[in-house]
Coordinates of C-alpha atoms and ligand atoms in Angstrom, one line a residue:
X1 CA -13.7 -32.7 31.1
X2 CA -12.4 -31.3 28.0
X3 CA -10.0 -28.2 28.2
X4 CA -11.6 -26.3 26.0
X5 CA -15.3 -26.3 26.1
X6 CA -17.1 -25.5 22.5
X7 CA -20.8 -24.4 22.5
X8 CA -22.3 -22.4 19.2
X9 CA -25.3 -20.9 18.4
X10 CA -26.5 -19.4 15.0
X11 CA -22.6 -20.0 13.7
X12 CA -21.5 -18.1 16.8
X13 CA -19.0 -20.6 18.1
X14 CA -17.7 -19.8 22.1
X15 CA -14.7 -21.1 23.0
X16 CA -13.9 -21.4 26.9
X17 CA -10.6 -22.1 28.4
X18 CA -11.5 -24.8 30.7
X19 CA -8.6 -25.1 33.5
X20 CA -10.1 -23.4 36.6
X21 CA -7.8 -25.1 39.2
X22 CA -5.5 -23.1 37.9
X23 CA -7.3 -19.8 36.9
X24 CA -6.8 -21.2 33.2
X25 CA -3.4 -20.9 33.1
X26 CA -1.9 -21.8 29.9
X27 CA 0.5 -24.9 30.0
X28 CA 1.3 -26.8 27.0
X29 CA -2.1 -29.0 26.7
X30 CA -4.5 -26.0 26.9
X31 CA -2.5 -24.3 24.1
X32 CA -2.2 -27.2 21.9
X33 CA -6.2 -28.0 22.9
X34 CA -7.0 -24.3 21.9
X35 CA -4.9 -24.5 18.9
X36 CA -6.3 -27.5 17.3
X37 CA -10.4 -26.2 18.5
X38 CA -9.2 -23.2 16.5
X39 CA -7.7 -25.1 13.2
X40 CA -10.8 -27.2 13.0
X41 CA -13.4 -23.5 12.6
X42 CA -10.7 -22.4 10.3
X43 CA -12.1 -24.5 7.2
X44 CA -15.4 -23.5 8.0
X45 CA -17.6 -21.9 5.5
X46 CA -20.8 -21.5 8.2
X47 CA -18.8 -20.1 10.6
X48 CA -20.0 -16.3 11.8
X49 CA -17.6 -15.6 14.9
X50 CA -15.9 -16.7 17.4
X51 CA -15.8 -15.7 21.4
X52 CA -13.6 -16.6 23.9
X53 CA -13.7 -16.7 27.3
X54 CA -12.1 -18.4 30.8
X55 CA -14.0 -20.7 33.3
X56 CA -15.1 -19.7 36.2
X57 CA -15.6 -16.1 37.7
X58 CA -12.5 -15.2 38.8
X59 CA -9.9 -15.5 35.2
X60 CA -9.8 -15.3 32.1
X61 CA -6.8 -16.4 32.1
X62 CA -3.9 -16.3 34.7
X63 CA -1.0 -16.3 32.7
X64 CA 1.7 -18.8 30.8
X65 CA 1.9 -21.5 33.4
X66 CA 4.5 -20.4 35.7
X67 CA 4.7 -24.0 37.3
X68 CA 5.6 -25.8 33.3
X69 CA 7.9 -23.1 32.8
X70 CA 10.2 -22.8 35.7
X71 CA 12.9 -25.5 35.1
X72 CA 12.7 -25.0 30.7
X73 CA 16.4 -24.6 29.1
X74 CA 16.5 -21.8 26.4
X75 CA 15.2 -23.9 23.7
X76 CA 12.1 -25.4 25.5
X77 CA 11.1 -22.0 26.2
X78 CA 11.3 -21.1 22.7
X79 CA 9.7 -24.4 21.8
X80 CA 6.8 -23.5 24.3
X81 CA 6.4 -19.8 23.0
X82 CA 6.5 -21.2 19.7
X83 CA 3.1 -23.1 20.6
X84 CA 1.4 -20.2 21.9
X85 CA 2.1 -18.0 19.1
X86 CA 0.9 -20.8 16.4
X87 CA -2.1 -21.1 18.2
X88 CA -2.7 -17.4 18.4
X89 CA -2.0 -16.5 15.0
X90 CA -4.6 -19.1 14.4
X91 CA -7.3 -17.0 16.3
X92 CA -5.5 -13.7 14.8
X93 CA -6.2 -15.0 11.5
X94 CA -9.6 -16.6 11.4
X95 CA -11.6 -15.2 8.9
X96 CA -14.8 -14.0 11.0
X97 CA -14.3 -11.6 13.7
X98 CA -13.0 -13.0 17.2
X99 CA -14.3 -11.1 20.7
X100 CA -12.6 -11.7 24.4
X101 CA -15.3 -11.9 26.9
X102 CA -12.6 -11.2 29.6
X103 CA -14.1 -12.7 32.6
X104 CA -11.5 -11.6 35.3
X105 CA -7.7 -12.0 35.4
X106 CA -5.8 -11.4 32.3
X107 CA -2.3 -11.4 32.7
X108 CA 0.6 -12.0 30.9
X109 CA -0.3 -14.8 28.7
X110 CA -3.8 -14.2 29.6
X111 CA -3.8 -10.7 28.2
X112 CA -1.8 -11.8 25.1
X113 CA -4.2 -14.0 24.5
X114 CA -6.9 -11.7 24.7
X115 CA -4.9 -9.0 22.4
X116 CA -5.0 -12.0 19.5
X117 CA -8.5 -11.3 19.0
X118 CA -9.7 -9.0 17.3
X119 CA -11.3 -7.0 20.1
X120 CA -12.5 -7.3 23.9
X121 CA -15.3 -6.7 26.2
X122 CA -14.0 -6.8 30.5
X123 CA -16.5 -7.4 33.0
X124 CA -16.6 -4.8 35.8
X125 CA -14.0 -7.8 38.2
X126 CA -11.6 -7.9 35.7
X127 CA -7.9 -6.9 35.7
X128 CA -5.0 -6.5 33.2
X129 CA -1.1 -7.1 33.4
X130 CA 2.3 -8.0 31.8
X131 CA 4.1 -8.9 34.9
X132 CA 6.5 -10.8 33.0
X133 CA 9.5 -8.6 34.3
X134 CA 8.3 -9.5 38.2
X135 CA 9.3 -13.3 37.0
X136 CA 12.8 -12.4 35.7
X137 CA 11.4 -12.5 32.2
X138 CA 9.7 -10.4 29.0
X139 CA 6.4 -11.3 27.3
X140 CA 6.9 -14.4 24.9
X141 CA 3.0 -14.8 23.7
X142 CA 3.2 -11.7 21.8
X143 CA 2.8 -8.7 24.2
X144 CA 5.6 -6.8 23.3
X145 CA 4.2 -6.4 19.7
X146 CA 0.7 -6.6 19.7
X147 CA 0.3 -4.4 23.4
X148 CA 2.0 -1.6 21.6
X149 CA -0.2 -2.1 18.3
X150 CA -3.3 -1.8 20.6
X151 CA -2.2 0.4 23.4
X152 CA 0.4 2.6 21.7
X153 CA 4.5 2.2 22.9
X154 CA 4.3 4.3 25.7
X155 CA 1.8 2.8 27.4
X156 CA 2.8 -1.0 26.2
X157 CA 6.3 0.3 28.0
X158 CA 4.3 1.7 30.9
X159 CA 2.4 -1.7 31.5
X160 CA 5.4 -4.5 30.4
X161 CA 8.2 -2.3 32.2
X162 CA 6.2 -1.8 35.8
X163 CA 4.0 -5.2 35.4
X164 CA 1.5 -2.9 37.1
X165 CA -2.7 -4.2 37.3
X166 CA -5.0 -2.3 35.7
X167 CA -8.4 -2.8 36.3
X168 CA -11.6 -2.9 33.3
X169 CA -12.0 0.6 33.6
X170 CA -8.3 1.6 33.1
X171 CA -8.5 -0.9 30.2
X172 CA -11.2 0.7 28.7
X173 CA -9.3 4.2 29.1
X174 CA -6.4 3.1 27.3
X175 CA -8.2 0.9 24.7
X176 CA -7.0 -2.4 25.7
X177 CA -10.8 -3.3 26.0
X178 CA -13.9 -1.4 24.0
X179 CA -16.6 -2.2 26.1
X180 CA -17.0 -3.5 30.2
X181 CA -20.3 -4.7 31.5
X182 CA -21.1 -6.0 34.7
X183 CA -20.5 -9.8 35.9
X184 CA -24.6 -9.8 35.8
X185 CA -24.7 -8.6 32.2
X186 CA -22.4 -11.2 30.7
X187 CA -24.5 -14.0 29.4
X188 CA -26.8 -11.3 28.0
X189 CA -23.9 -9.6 26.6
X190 CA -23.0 -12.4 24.9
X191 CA -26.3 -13.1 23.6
X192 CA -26.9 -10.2 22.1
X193 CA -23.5 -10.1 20.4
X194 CA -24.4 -13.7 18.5
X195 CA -27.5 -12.0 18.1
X196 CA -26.1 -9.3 16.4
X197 CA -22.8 -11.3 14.2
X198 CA -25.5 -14.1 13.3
X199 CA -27.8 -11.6 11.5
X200 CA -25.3 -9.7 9.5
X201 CA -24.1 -10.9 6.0
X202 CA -21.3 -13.0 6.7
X203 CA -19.4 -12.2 3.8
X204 CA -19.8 -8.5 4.1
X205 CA -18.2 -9.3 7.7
X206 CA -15.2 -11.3 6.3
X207 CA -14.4 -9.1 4.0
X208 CA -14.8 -6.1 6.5
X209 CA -12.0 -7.9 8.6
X210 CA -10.2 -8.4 5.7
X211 CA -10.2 -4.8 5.1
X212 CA -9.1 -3.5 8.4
X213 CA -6.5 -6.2 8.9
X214 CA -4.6 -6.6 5.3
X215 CA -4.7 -2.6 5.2
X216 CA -3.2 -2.4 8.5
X217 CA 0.5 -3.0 6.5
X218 CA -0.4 -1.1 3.3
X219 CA 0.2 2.2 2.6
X220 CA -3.0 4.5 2.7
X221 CA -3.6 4.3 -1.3
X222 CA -3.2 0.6 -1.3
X223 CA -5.4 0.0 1.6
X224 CA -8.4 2.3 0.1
X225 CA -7.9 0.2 -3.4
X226 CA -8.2 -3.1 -1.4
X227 CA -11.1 -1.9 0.2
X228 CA -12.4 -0.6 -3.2
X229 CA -11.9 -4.2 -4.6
X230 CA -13.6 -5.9 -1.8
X231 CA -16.2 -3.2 -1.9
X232 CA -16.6 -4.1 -4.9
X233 CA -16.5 -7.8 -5.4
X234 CA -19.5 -7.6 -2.3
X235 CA -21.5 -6.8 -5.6
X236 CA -21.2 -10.5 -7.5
X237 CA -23.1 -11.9 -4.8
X238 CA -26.5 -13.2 -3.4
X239 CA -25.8 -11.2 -0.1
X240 CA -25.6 -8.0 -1.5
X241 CA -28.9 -8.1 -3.8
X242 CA -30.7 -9.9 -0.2
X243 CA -29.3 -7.0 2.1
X244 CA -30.9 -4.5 -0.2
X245 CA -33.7 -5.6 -1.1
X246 CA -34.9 -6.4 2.3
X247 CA -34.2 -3.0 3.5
X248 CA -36.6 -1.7 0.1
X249 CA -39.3 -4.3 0.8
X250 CA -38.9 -3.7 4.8
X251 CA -38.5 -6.7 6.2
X252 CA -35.0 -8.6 7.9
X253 CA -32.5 -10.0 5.5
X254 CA -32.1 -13.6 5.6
X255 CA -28.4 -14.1 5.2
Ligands
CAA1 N1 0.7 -20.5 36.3 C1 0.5 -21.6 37.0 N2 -0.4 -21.7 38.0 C2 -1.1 -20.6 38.3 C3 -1.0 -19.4 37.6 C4 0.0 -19.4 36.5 N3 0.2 -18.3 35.8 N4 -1.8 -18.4 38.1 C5 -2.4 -19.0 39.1 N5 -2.1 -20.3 39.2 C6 -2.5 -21.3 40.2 C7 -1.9 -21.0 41.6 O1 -0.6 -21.6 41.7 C8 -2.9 -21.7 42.4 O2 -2.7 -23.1 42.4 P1 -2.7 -24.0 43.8 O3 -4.2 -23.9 44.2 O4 -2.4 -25.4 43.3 O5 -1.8 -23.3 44.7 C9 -4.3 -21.5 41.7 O6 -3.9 -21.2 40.4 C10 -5.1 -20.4 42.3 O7 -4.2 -19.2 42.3 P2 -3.9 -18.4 43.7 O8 -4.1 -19.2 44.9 O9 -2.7 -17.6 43.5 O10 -5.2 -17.4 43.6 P3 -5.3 -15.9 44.1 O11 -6.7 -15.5 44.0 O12 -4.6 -15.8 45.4 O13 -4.4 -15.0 43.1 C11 -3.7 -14.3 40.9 C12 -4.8 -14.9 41.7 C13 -3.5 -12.8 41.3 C14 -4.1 -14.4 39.4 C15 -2.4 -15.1 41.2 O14 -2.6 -16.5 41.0 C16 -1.2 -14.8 40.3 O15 -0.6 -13.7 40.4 N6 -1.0 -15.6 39.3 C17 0.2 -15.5 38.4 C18 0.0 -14.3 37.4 C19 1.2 -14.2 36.5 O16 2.3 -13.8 37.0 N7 1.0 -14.4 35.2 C20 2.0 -14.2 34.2 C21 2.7 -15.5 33.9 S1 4.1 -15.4 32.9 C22 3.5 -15.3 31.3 O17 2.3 -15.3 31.1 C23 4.6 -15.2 30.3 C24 4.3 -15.1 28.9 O18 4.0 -14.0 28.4 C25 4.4 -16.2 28.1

């Protein structure tokens, strides 16, 4: 059975963590598995988005493995969050937009992991947490930068300095997810999202991404011109003249 399971539909690829004996924990061959599942969609020129989920019910995905990591010196620790964050640039980074079906437990790594994407949907059983500091360490896949990004400081500081589980509600409050549905509504949630990334003009997406992400560390002006250029350059084309004109002749574009 492979660690990371890859099923796609309409350029939709999903991507599920595949190690339920251990709630999906991340040890050093599911991040390397998930690493190399995500450098393979990155040269991808069909690809629409990507969704990522756990195994099973009950996780997302439990954490860094705490059993891998127990006896690591300084520098295998660095070695192993060195992995993680690779891997999680990767997702960070692909060019289509990334959702976290969070299916369940997402803690520490877990909910590092989910913070890489670009945004998340809970289901109404899942939970968030940083315990880190319970284990007599800090984050190391990225929570103390990107949960502060998302969440704000205080409430990164709130979360990583009490380890304290919140549940999909509390998640949606603070922003950490934008959507929950019930465990019921998953697989139709997840259809209707491929649905709706698989019908909309892929470039126009990439570029949209682009835009948000890349003017993220501009200054206002700057970002505004970069979205004027890409705005722009969504002009030269087949996608644009096919968007419009299907609207003026009312039927669906065909991207
Ligand atoms: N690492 C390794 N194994 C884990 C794990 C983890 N993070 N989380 C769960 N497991 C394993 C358990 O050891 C158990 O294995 P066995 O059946 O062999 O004993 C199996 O998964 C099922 O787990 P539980 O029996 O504990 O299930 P539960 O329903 O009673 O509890 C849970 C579920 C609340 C998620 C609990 O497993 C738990 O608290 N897990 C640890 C969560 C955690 O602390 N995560 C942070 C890790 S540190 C980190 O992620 C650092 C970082 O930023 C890099």
């Amino acid at each position: 059975m492979s660690l990371i399971e890859q099923t796609e539909n309409a350029g939709v690829v999903q991507l599920t963590l595949n190690r339920p004996e251990a709630l999906n924990a991340l040890n050093s061959e599911l991040i390397v598995a998930l690493g190399s599942a995500l450098e393979s969609l990155e040269a991808r020129d069909d690809l629409r988005g990507v969704l990522l989920t756990g195994a099973g019910e009950k996780a997302f995905v439990a954490g860094a493995d705490i059993a891998e990591m127990r006896d690591k010196t300084p520098e295998q620790a660095r070695y192993f969050a060195n992995q993680a964050l690779v891997a999680l640039k990767r997702l960070e980074t692909l060019p289509v937009p990334t959702v976290a079906l969070v299916n369940g437990y997402a803690l520490g790594g877990g909910c590092e992991l989910s913070l890489a994407c670009d945004w998340a949907i809970a289901t109404d059983n899942a939970f968030f947490a940083q315990p880190e500091v319970g284990l007599g360490i800090i984050p190391g896949f990225g929570g103390t930068q990107r949960l502060p990004r998302r969440v704000g400081p205080a409430m990164a500081l709130d979360l990583i300095t009490t380890g304290r589980r919140i549940d999909a509600n509390e998640a949606l409050r603070v922003g950490l997810v934008n959507r929950v549905v019930s465990l019921d509504e998953r697989d139709a949630t997840i259809d209707e999202l491929t649905k709706q990334l698989s019908r909309n003009g892929p470039n126009a997406m990439r570029d949209a991404k682009r835009a948000i992400h890349d003017g993220q560390d501009l200054a206002l002006d700057s970002a505004l011109a970069l979205e004027t250029t890409l705005f722009a350059l969504g002009f030269t084309g087949e996608e644009q003249r096919e968007g419009m004109s299907a609207f003026l002749e009312k039927r669906k574009a065909s991207f």
